XYZ file of C-alpha atoms in Angstrom:
694
model
C 24.139 -16.020 -21.173
C 21.700 -14.867 -18.383
C 20.856 -16.086 -15.079
C 17.770 -15.548 -13.564
C 16.420 -15.633 -9.884
C 12.504 -17.107 -9.639
C 11.233 -15.053 -7.061
C 10.126 -17.514 -4.084
C 13.733 -18.488 -3.820
C 14.564 -14.969 -2.501
C 13.519 -15.784 0.682
C 15.594 -19.064 0.959
C 18.690 -17.046 0.131
C 17.947 -14.400 2.592
C 17.257 -17.213 5.096
C 20.610 -18.918 4.176
C 23.285 -19.258 7.027
C 25.833 -16.315 6.007
C 28.798 -18.642 5.090
C 26.542 -20.266 3.037
C 25.074 -16.670 1.450
C 29.222 -16.185 0.518
C 28.841 -19.385 -1.199
C 25.804 -18.417 -3.401
C 27.780 -14.809 -3.870
C 30.882 -16.875 -5.331
C 28.438 -19.419 -7.132
C 27.184 -16.230 -9.013
C 30.394 -14.951 -9.851
C 31.574 -18.284 -11.162
C 28.415 -18.881 -13.585
C 28.774 -15.705 -15.201
C 32.531 -16.570 -16.152
C 31.474 -19.951 -17.371
C 27.985 -22.001 -16.742
C 29.458 -24.961 -17.944
C 32.549 -25.225 -15.665
C 33.797 -28.198 -13.373
C 33.488 -25.611 -10.638
C 29.711 -25.051 -11.152
C 28.688 -28.969 -11.801
C 25.484 -28.814 -13.265
C 24.324 -32.388 -12.983
C 20.882 -33.785 -14.247
C 18.638 -36.137 -12.690
C 17.271 -39.122 -14.275
C 14.360 -39.196 -11.823
C 13.205 -35.950 -12.533
C 10.045 -35.221 -14.885
C 11.835 -32.283 -16.787
C 15.126 -33.416 -18.349
C 15.726 -29.689 -18.656
C 16.620 -29.315 -14.848
C 19.893 -29.557 -13.363
C 20.965 -29.367 -9.649
C 24.018 -27.440 -8.342
C 25.829 -27.615 -4.939
C 25.792 -25.216 -2.360
C 28.055 -25.949 0.263
C 27.647 -29.819 1.553
C 24.219 -29.465 2.774
C 22.231 -27.792 0.122
C 21.423 -27.965 -3.613
C 19.997 -25.676 -6.048
C 17.602 -26.466 -8.717
C 18.234 -24.834 -11.905
C 16.615 -24.966 -15.319
C 17.848 -24.832 -18.906
C 16.837 -22.912 -21.346
C 18.388 -23.515 -24.739
C 22.277 -23.171 -24.465
C 22.541 -20.163 -23.161
C 20.099 -19.028 -20.331
C 19.674 -20.640 -16.789
C 17.056 -19.848 -13.986
C 17.738 -20.610 -10.613
C 14.340 -22.111 -9.250
C 14.869 -23.413 -5.913
C 17.227 -23.677 -2.835
C 16.925 -26.205 -0.270
C 18.748 -28.785 2.132
C 19.672 -31.699 -0.469
C 16.741 -34.023 0.041
C 14.407 -31.315 0.378
C 15.451 -29.885 -2.726
C 15.223 -33.238 -5.010
C 12.051 -33.687 -3.349
C 10.889 -30.636 -4.618
C 11.994 -31.047 -8.400
C 10.650 -34.487 -8.850
C 7.355 -33.772 -10.540
C 8.158 -30.400 -11.743
C 8.172 -28.817 -15.304
C 9.950 -26.010 -16.236
C 8.765 -24.163 -19.422
C 8.515 -21.087 -21.780
C 5.084 -19.914 -22.312
C 5.378 -18.220 -25.857
C 1.555 -17.148 -24.985
C 2.751 -14.489 -22.468
C 6.371 -14.218 -23.321
C 7.692 -15.656 -19.982
C 9.016 -18.727 -18.131
C 6.670 -20.892 -15.590
C 7.208 -23.549 -13.485
C 4.242 -26.524 -13.175
C 3.584 -29.679 -11.222
C 3.177 -32.700 -13.697
C 1.298 -35.627 -13.808
C -0.700 -36.189 -10.249
C -2.400 -32.448 -10.958
C -3.749 -33.937 -14.371
C -5.068 -36.979 -12.910
C -6.782 -35.024 -10.051
C -8.055 -32.686 -12.708
C -9.713 -35.521 -14.432
C -11.095 -37.178 -11.200
C -12.294 -33.650 -10.279
C -13.827 -33.133 -13.661
C -16.004 -36.082 -13.425
C -17.785 -35.306 -10.336
C -18.586 -31.598 -10.904
C -21.021 -29.828 -13.234
C -20.839 -26.158 -12.798
C -17.296 -25.071 -13.562
C -15.978 -21.330 -12.344
C -14.210 -20.827 -16.030
C -16.854 -22.188 -18.296
C -17.867 -19.204 -19.586
C -13.956 -18.870 -21.059
C -12.934 -20.396 -24.251
C -9.577 -22.164 -24.058
C -7.859 -19.489 -26.553
C -8.717 -16.881 -23.605
C -7.417 -18.920 -20.490
C -4.330 -19.978 -22.775
C -3.602 -16.034 -23.598
C -3.879 -15.228 -19.667
C -0.859 -17.755 -19.159
C -2.504 -21.254 -18.462
C -0.287 -23.417 -19.918
C -1.501 -25.841 -22.158
C -0.926 -29.188 -19.889
C -2.701 -27.142 -16.853
C -6.103 -26.510 -19.200
C -7.819 -29.544 -17.559
C -7.050 -28.972 -14.022
C -8.147 -25.423 -14.493
C -11.501 -26.531 -16.424
C -12.358 -28.769 -13.104
C -12.150 -25.457 -10.763
C -15.874 -25.209 -9.504
C -15.303 -21.855 -7.198
C -12.106 -19.772 -5.616
C -12.056 -22.420 -3.169
C -11.107 -24.989 -5.560
C -8.652 -21.987 -7.030
C -6.920 -21.781 -3.429
C -6.537 -25.555 -3.224
C -4.299 -25.687 -6.163
C -2.639 -22.529 -5.740
C 0.770 -24.592 -4.958
C 0.142 -26.307 -8.556
C -0.351 -23.065 -10.622
C 2.549 -20.962 -11.492
C 1.713 -17.671 -9.471
C 1.072 -15.251 -12.425
C -1.537 -17.746 -13.585
C -3.176 -18.247 -9.963
C -3.031 -14.213 -9.889
C -4.838 -13.721 -13.186
C -7.265 -16.538 -12.556
C -8.165 -15.192 -9.211
C -8.436 -11.712 -10.771
C -10.991 -13.183 -13.337
C -13.073 -14.879 -10.820
C -13.469 -11.430 -8.857
C -14.034 -9.111 -11.708
C -15.138 -11.236 -14.957
C -13.059 -9.073 -17.296
C -11.158 -11.186 -18.816
C -10.428 -8.954 -21.837
C -8.649 -6.441 -19.123
C -6.207 -9.238 -18.204
C -5.711 -10.429 -22.032
C -4.679 -6.688 -22.698
C -2.535 -6.208 -19.562
C -0.522 -9.616 -20.684
C -0.337 -8.224 -24.020
C 1.259 -5.209 -22.855
C 3.386 -7.133 -20.610
C 5.165 -9.006 -23.768
C 7.896 -8.064 -25.944
C 6.913 -7.911 -29.492
C 10.105 -8.943 -30.923
C 11.321 -12.258 -32.128
C 14.967 -11.810 -30.606
C 14.863 -14.397 -27.809
C 17.463 -11.586 -25.453
C 14.741 -9.544 -25.665
C 11.905 -11.901 -25.184
C 13.536 -12.744 -21.595
C 13.268 -9.150 -20.565
C 9.508 -8.662 -20.987
C 7.675 -7.289 -18.183
C 5.637 -10.887 -17.841
C 8.739 -12.595 -17.386
C 10.316 -9.940 -15.061
C 7.050 -10.193 -13.186
C 8.208 -13.504 -11.266
C 11.784 -14.104 -12.787
C 14.842 -11.538 -12.008
C 17.978 -10.975 -13.953
C 20.880 -11.404 -11.558
C 23.660 -11.570 -14.548
C 25.080 -8.466 -13.754
C 22.945 -6.761 -10.908
C 25.689 -6.066 -8.429
C 22.764 -4.641 -6.300
C 22.485 -8.442 -5.162
C 25.483 -8.158 -3.534
C 24.487 -4.924 -1.598
C 21.236 -6.221 -0.765
C 22.838 -9.306 0.663
C 25.914 -7.495 2.473
C 23.356 -5.264 4.207
C 20.307 -7.489 4.715
C 18.355 -5.199 2.895
C 14.304 -5.300 1.688
C 13.610 -7.161 -1.648
C 11.792 -4.444 -2.742
C 14.611 -2.009 -2.345
C 16.488 -3.447 -5.330
C 13.424 -5.593 -7.032
C 10.214 -4.112 -8.479
C 7.427 -5.756 -9.689
C 6.720 -5.258 -13.456
C 3.403 -2.778 -12.503
C 5.647 -0.894 -10.002
C 8.440 -0.592 -12.325
C 6.022 1.000 -15.058
C 5.217 4.050 -12.647
C 8.542 4.251 -11.623
C 10.129 4.440 -15.021
C 7.286 6.176 -16.831
C 7.160 9.613 -18.497
C 4.310 11.187 -18.038
C 2.375 14.628 -19.812
C 1.256 15.912 -16.420
C 0.560 14.655 -13.042
C -0.083 10.554 -12.070
C -2.236 9.544 -9.739
C -1.534 5.770 -8.406
C -4.215 3.889 -6.380
C -4.215 0.380 -4.916
C -5.724 -1.780 -1.656
C -3.409 -2.132 1.014
C 0.110 -3.677 1.033
C 0.195 -3.217 -3.037
C 3.398 -1.238 -3.197
C 2.121 2.258 -3.696
C 4.569 3.760 -1.030
C 7.454 1.419 -2.456
C 6.535 2.731 -5.820
C 6.846 6.419 -4.897
C 10.170 5.886 -3.136
C 11.542 4.436 -6.010
C 10.336 7.335 -8.150
C 11.836 9.540 -5.805
C 15.131 7.784 -6.498
C 14.806 8.278 -9.740
C 13.934 11.920 -9.966
C 17.038 12.867 -7.632
C 19.563 10.459 -9.938
C 18.907 11.577 -13.463
C 19.402 14.907 -14.551
C 17.328 16.305 -17.201
C 17.657 20.271 -18.224
C 15.294 22.353 -15.806
C 15.167 19.131 -13.308
C 15.689 20.765 -9.563
C 14.333 19.625 -5.945
C 12.103 17.207 -5.026
C 9.636 17.309 -2.554
C 8.226 14.045 -0.962
C 5.089 14.735 1.273
C 2.706 12.870 3.449
C -0.025 13.877 6.103
C 1.517 11.842 8.915
C 4.395 12.571 11.219
C 4.650 9.039 12.022
C 4.780 8.030 8.335
C 7.026 10.574 7.111
C 9.441 9.532 10.082
C 9.500 5.982 8.788
C 9.717 7.576 5.017
C 13.138 8.933 6.253
C 14.670 5.756 7.005
C 13.702 4.004 4.290
C 14.755 6.627 1.998
C 18.201 6.583 3.534
C 18.437 2.757 2.886
C 17.657 3.800 -0.674
C 20.832 5.651 -0.921
C 18.877 8.804 -2.447
C 20.963 11.726 -2.824
C 19.753 13.895 0.067
C 20.583 17.010 -1.668
C 18.328 16.441 -4.358
C 15.206 16.232 -2.185
C 13.009 17.486 0.606
C 10.851 15.354 2.961
C 8.027 16.510 5.548
C 4.545 16.800 6.240
C 2.479 19.028 4.544
C 1.130 21.356 7.668
C 5.015 21.982 8.288
C 5.848 22.622 5.053
C 2.997 25.213 4.781
C 3.677 26.695 7.894
C 7.260 26.837 6.786
C 6.862 28.790 3.685
C 4.173 31.048 5.040
C 6.453 32.297 7.685
C 9.272 32.792 5.635
C 7.775 34.904 2.823
C 5.586 36.835 5.512
C 2.428 35.189 4.348
C 1.471 35.106 7.995
C 3.484 36.687 11.033
C 5.844 34.778 13.111
C 3.672 35.131 16.074
C 1.092 33.415 14.310
C -0.802 30.326 15.743
C -2.072 27.785 13.182
C -4.416 25.633 14.983
C -4.725 22.058 13.710
C -6.992 21.107 16.868
C -10.818 21.089 15.594
C -11.642 20.901 19.155
C -10.111 24.692 19.688
C -11.581 25.789 16.391
C -15.074 24.623 17.279
C -14.523 26.759 20.744
C -13.765 29.662 18.820
C -17.296 29.129 16.750
C -18.917 28.738 19.795
C -17.676 32.085 20.782
C -18.672 33.501 17.606
C -22.065 32.223 18.168
C -23.013 33.039 21.784
C -21.945 36.916 20.903
C -23.818 36.910 17.848
C -27.347 36.310 16.749
C -27.448 33.558 14.478
C -30.168 30.692 13.662
C -27.482 28.398 13.171
C -25.134 26.492 14.824
C -21.425 26.367 16.072
C -21.114 22.932 14.872
C -23.082 23.637 11.575
C -21.268 27.012 10.796
C -17.948 25.146 11.503
C -18.757 22.511 8.955
C -19.896 25.130 6.428
C -16.668 26.872 6.911
C -14.715 24.084 6.035
C -16.637 21.876 3.926
C -17.694 24.882 1.475
C -15.883 28.008 2.008
C -12.141 27.022 2.548
C -12.879 23.572 0.548
C -13.931 25.997 -2.852
C -11.501 28.711 -1.435
C -14.379 30.994 -1.273
C -13.075 34.668 -0.469
C -16.237 37.137 -1.077
C -19.724 36.933 -0.627
C -20.709 37.078 -4.335
C -18.618 33.592 -4.286
C -19.963 32.459 -1.837
C -23.888 32.777 -3.097
C -23.066 30.903 -6.486
C -20.888 28.098 -4.625
C -22.450 24.588 -4.962
C -22.889 22.422 -1.116
C -23.188 19.552 -2.715
C -23.663 16.898 0.364
C -24.093 19.687 3.038
C -27.414 18.458 4.066
C -30.628 20.519 3.514
C -30.525 23.939 0.703
C -29.629 27.197 2.023
C -31.700 30.789 0.917
C -30.097 33.402 -0.125
C -30.870 35.463 3.423
C -29.509 32.125 5.098
C -26.208 31.916 3.131
C -25.942 36.148 3.590
C -26.375 35.265 7.487
C -23.751 32.290 7.477
C -21.650 34.860 5.326
C -21.767 37.462 8.465
C -21.064 34.804 11.164
C -17.912 33.730 8.673
C -16.617 37.480 9.019
C -17.218 37.922 12.639
C -15.148 34.583 13.041
C -12.118 35.875 10.732
C -12.146 38.954 13.062
C -12.025 36.830 16.277
C -8.618 34.826 14.646
C -7.148 37.880 13.347
C -7.630 39.653 16.804
C -5.812 36.148 18.521
C -3.483 35.698 15.817
C -4.927 32.639 14.844
C -4.865 30.877 11.519
C -7.109 27.636 10.512
C -4.926 25.305 8.600
C -7.134 24.889 5.733
C -7.288 28.559 5.582
C -3.422 28.625 5.630
C -3.087 25.845 2.543
C -5.399 27.890 0.680
C -3.200 31.481 1.837
C 0.217 30.169 0.625
C -0.916 28.477 -2.784
C -2.623 31.926 -3.771
C 0.820 33.638 -2.907
C 2.697 31.377 -4.519
C 0.709 31.388 -7.835
C 0.145 35.117 -7.499
C 3.796 35.379 -7.318
C 4.964 32.457 -9.423
C 7.036 30.772 -6.764
C 7.183 27.455 -7.264
C 9.917 25.778 -5.209
C 10.038 22.154 -6.495
C 10.057 20.728 -9.912
C 8.350 17.563 -8.954
C 6.385 16.490 -6.036
C 5.616 12.993 -4.664
C 2.415 13.107 -2.358
C 1.818 9.501 -0.191
C -1.676 8.757 1.454
C -3.316 11.299 -0.485
C -6.528 10.220 0.740
C -5.971 11.747 4.004
C -5.805 15.587 2.556
C -8.578 17.617 1.501
C -8.769 20.064 -1.411
C -7.221 23.393 0.250
C -3.815 20.542 0.783
C -4.001 19.392 -2.685
C -4.667 23.017 -3.905
C -1.072 23.927 -2.017
C 0.736 20.728 -3.573
C -0.495 21.819 -7.174
C 0.944 25.405 -6.802
C 4.554 23.894 -5.471
C 5.619 22.814 -8.730
C 4.613 24.412 -12.297
C 2.538 22.407 -14.193
C 4.315 20.278 -16.690
C 5.583 16.712 -17.492
C 5.903 14.739 -14.574
C 5.093 17.263 -11.813
C 3.056 15.383 -9.444
C 2.969 12.167 -7.981
C -0.024 11.271 -6.115
C -0.515 8.331 -4.062
C -3.188 6.831 -1.992
C -6.124 4.484 -1.302
C -9.488 5.702 -1.317
C -10.494 2.970 1.096
C -7.968 4.160 3.607
C -9.795 7.548 3.842
C -10.299 7.270 7.672
C -10.820 11.143 8.061
C -14.010 12.895 7.037
C -12.602 14.924 4.262
C -13.432 16.116 1.072
C -11.266 15.616 -1.908
C -11.579 16.188 -5.967
C -8.941 16.584 -8.148
C -10.675 18.620 -10.788
C -11.918 20.941 -8.044
C -8.668 21.153 -6.873
C -6.863 22.159 -10.447
C -5.286 18.805 -10.645
C -5.733 17.157 -14.308
C -4.769 13.341 -14.118
C -7.131 12.498 -17.013
C -5.791 9.632 -18.820
C -3.426 9.124 -15.758
C -4.762 6.784 -13.461
C -3.077 3.684 -12.536
C -4.193 1.304 -10.018
C -2.060 -1.795 -8.523
C -4.030 -4.829 -7.042
C -1.482 -7.309 -6.205
C -0.628 -7.253 -2.011
C 2.978 -7.966 -1.345
C 2.554 -7.331 2.380
C -0.519 -8.947 4.028
C -1.797 -12.497 3.583
C -4.789 -13.411 1.483
C -6.269 -14.790 4.879
C -6.006 -11.032 6.910
C -6.676 -9.280 3.390
C -10.041 -11.045 2.887
C -10.882 -10.109 6.518
C -9.833 -6.784 6.035
C -11.673 -6.181 2.446
C -15.244 -7.601 4.119
C -15.104 -4.554 6.632
C -15.233 -2.019 3.760
C -17.174 -4.266 0.946
C -19.903 -1.886 1.686
C -18.337 1.288 1.350
C -19.331 3.513 -1.436
C -15.552 5.062 -2.426
C -14.791 7.145 -5.384
C -11.420 7.267 -7.073
C -10.729 11.461 -5.748
C -11.794 12.382 -8.982
C -15.701 11.709 -8.913
C -15.312 8.121 -10.147
C -16.197 4.787 -8.265
C -13.336 2.824 -6.739
C -13.403 -0.554 -6.466
C -11.339 -3.485 -4.886
C -12.417 -6.145 -7.087
C -8.970 -8.096 -8.446
C -7.181 -7.293 -5.153
C -4.978 -10.237 -4.677
C -2.456 -11.131 -1.904
C 0.203 -14.152 -2.837
C 1.088 -14.765 0.549
C -1.037 -17.372 2.971
C -0.932 -17.675 6.439
C -2.976 -18.031 9.505
C -6.733 -16.336 9.569
C -6.846 -13.591 12.136
C -7.954 -14.563 15.531
C -10.667 -12.467 17.635
C -10.911 -13.203 21.141
C -13.247 -11.657 23.695
C -12.499 -11.468 27.618
C -14.928 -10.565 30.879
C -12.131 -7.754 32.081
C -9.537 -5.622 31.100
C -6.763 -7.566 33.237
C -7.466 -10.755 31.536
C -7.428 -9.123 27.987
C -3.804 -7.662 28.795
C -2.715 -11.154 30.235
C -3.795 -12.855 26.777
C -1.764 -10.018 24.753
C 1.347 -10.798 27.541
C 0.930 -14.732 26.573
C 0.543 -14.075 22.905
C 3.566 -11.608 22.561
C 5.636 -14.134 24.396
C 4.471 -16.495 21.995
C 5.602 -14.459 19.192
C 8.925 -13.752 20.436
C 9.744 -17.473 21.487
C 8.882 -18.156 17.740
C 11.863 -15.816 16.895
C 9.977 -12.633 15.798
C 11.279 -9.606 16.966
C 10.071 -7.011 19.584
C 10.756 -4.626 16.898
C 7.997 -6.300 14.232
C 5.280 -6.639 16.771
C 2.604 -3.586 16.948
C 0.128 -3.689 19.705
C -2.759 -1.040 18.694
C -5.762 0.388 20.086
C -8.209 3.497 18.822
C -8.027 5.271 21.718
C -4.615 7.359 23.184
C -5.884 5.960 27.105
C -6.269 2.211 25.619
C -2.493 2.343 23.957
C -1.123 4.280 27.236
C -2.950 1.507 29.321
C -1.742 -1.565 27.472
C 1.901 0.006 26.915
C 2.119 0.175 30.766
C 0.838 -2.973 31.710
C 3.234 -4.698 29.111
C 6.022 -2.614 30.469
C 5.375 -2.765 34.602
C 3.588 -6.216 34.726
C 5.586 -7.952 32.132
C 8.678 -6.574 31.554
C 8.134 -6.138 27.758
C 9.534 -2.845 26.667
C 7.206 -0.785 24.751
C 7.557 2.157 21.886
C 5.155 4.689 22.017
C 4.879 6.136 18.254
C 8.682 8.079 18.399
C 9.163 7.856 22.048
C 10.608 4.932 24.459
C 12.840 2.385 24.269
C 15.011 1.714 20.885
C 13.682 -1.736 20.714
C 10.525 -2.884 21.677
C 7.227 -3.743 21.009
C 5.408 -0.915 18.894
C 2.204 0.893 21.037
C 0.278 3.029 18.440
C -3.335 4.352 17.877
C -4.783 2.874 14.939
C -4.085 6.240 13.040
C -0.974 6.189 13.596
C -0.134 2.705 12.007
C -1.184 4.884 8.409
C 1.628 3.827 6.071
C 3.427 1.447 8.606
C 3.979 -2.695 8.656
C 4.549 -5.091 11.161
C 4.908 -8.604 11.376
C 2.232 -9.038 13.835
C -0.502 -6.901 14.662
C -2.608 -6.663 17.903
C -5.635 -4.996 17.878
C -6.465 -4.395 21.479
C -10.128 -3.003 23.212
C -12.077 -3.834 20.048
C -15.545 -4.477 21.003
C -18.954 -3.015 20.971
C -18.574 0.130 22.458
C -15.394 1.204 21.368
C -15.476 0.128 17.277
C -17.298 1.838 15.822
C -16.647 4.522 18.184
C -20.180 6.819 18.523
C -19.743 10.414 19.900
C -22.118 11.563 22.627
C -24.047 13.709 19.606
C -24.095 11.029 17.009
C -28.131 10.587 17.277
C -28.411 14.266 16.598
C -26.658 13.884 13.180
C -28.270 13.400 9.901
C -28.299 10.170 7.927
C -25.014 11.654 5.554
C -23.157 12.629 8.594
C -23.928 9.267 10.017
C -23.279 7.479 6.861
C -19.512 9.316 6.930
C -18.867 8.580 10.292
C -19.504 4.693 9.765
C -17.375 4.631 6.424
C -14.325 6.223 8.474
C -14.181 4.179 10.876
C -14.504 0.834 8.605
C -11.684 2.267 6.762
C -9.717 2.994 9.869
C -10.023 -0.845 11.075
C -9.192 -1.625 7.575
C -5.660 0.339 8.162
C -4.975 -0.863 11.171
C -5.813 -4.847 9.754
C -3.344 -4.302 6.529
C -0.436 -3.102 8.698
C -0.187 -6.954 9.322
C 2.538 -9.214 7.450
C 1.678 -12.662 8.723
C -0.259 -12.636 12.268
C -3.213 -10.592 13.447
C -4.749 -10.788 17.094
C -7.670 -8.911 18.175
C -8.914 -8.660 21.724
C -11.540 -7.142 23.381
C -14.225 -7.143 26.563
C -18.097 -7.753 26.267
C -19.872 -8.132 23.430
C -17.889 -8.533 19.300
C -17.601 -5.103 17.498
C -20.171 -5.395 14.639
C -17.436 -5.102 12.091
C -15.885 -8.511 13.364
C -19.157 -10.799 14.290
C -17.919 -13.841 12.053
C -14.443 -13.660 13.907
C -15.392 -13.118 17.327
C -14.555 -15.946 20.067
C -15.444 -15.873 23.587
């Protein structure tokens, strides 16, 4: 006997009163003992269209709808108050789809009637190019073929989302977006168990995609007791494959915002830290962003990962600690993280020495060519390609650049300064030369924020071998103008690249606006190939983002206060709300206004009240999520931001700035779970003109 839980039931269970949750735990215990006992009281209802559906009591007010499969397998499909639960089940049919080896829940009768009526009035159909056989192979139940055949476009698909099994809607969306039905068929076939035994078929990846086996899973008890998040126990099969897989080398995982990349990475960490194989040692989990690392620390603790088996740190802290601990740099050496201070040193060098090049050019050449490629000599520099660096340089010009680089290094040395990218190269070189690799596995999150010196450093932290690097990121969230290429950094991911495409965080309405902002970006996959957001789909729905413009700041701030109070009155906790802006001074102004004028406590990144509305810059939101996101000071003058020297830049530099600004807005929008409220003064941002309201 197996008991399954349909995924959409999860939120219903978590929203139940605590005493009813306890009754559910008791129900599950008794069900395991004997599902046909009088204590379970499975009842068939004559008015249901599907005679395999049953009801069971959960206290006096609640009813459960349970699907029966054969004599020994059951699935909990729906939980609600008595009348609502009965109404939900009235026209439902619970089936096993042999084409995909998975349960499905479909609506019957009225759907087909509507399909017939619709097909008579429409000529152009969205899926007319695909045979019935192929639609069946991607999971469309035969009963719903007429309905699917009637769809004219994405709007029709959206209109009938609730009438379709969730996996079918997802696959059809992906098909409309990508046109690659063979790829979908391949994924479905991969998710089927090639086994005739019913028991094993029930454990197929396709079935586990929406139906969770809770027969023996005691983690369910823990998650109900501790009010943990669903993802801490249950994973989508696409995530589970990443977590449980054994790889011959490094693995790259990409995906749009909210697709569960970090979730998979945390579960991967737990697996590596709880399983022991010969030669396995300490695991490193690292990221660029300090705020993300602080948040990861909380989530990892909740996951009960053995803390003696892993280390969590930013790449900057880790490189500096290793460098000082091993005498690579002296203890009084300062690692400069601020580009402005580096630029000031370059200006000093240019003023004291004759050169045809500006400080801006030399700084860019040093970081993007010399440090990027770990160039150590003039001969190496003369042979190094300068792809994407603008005009070509003659041999004489390169020699002049190198002379200035040597002068710059002399200034740094006298002032006991090391540039951060330089430090990564120094540490990586020392680790490799001394065959010192402190970790057996490295998990790196938000890798799109890194550049090749950091990748080179990560590569040196662990010896090459099976399961060595687990690299997670999204090219569309690249908010810094840094170059990144695995091959050039010595990392081989050939044949070991995976992409997640299902968004579990952000509503489809928010996601579509976020995607529209980056739709024109030419993103690569960190290895020289094109990346795409085709098939990137959200399974959640809600309100569309609202963008409102005001005459002045006081009006804007008052509107933000009103919106926050409405959210609080709706039962949303202050800790689940984030107000953000592009600039630090804007964040400070808003936070002060909320605290002093409206009595709303705020948390400024890692300081402030324990409970309160978060106030972050867009950059600080990386890797985080909130039920409500408020983006303030978004107007033509602030987003996209244009520095004073913008008009002096060449076309490639302007393109990179525009791309990073679009990516930043995309990041900010995809931090939201349910709601987005955008405000500004004056003219609307060119990124959001379609949303703007005055």
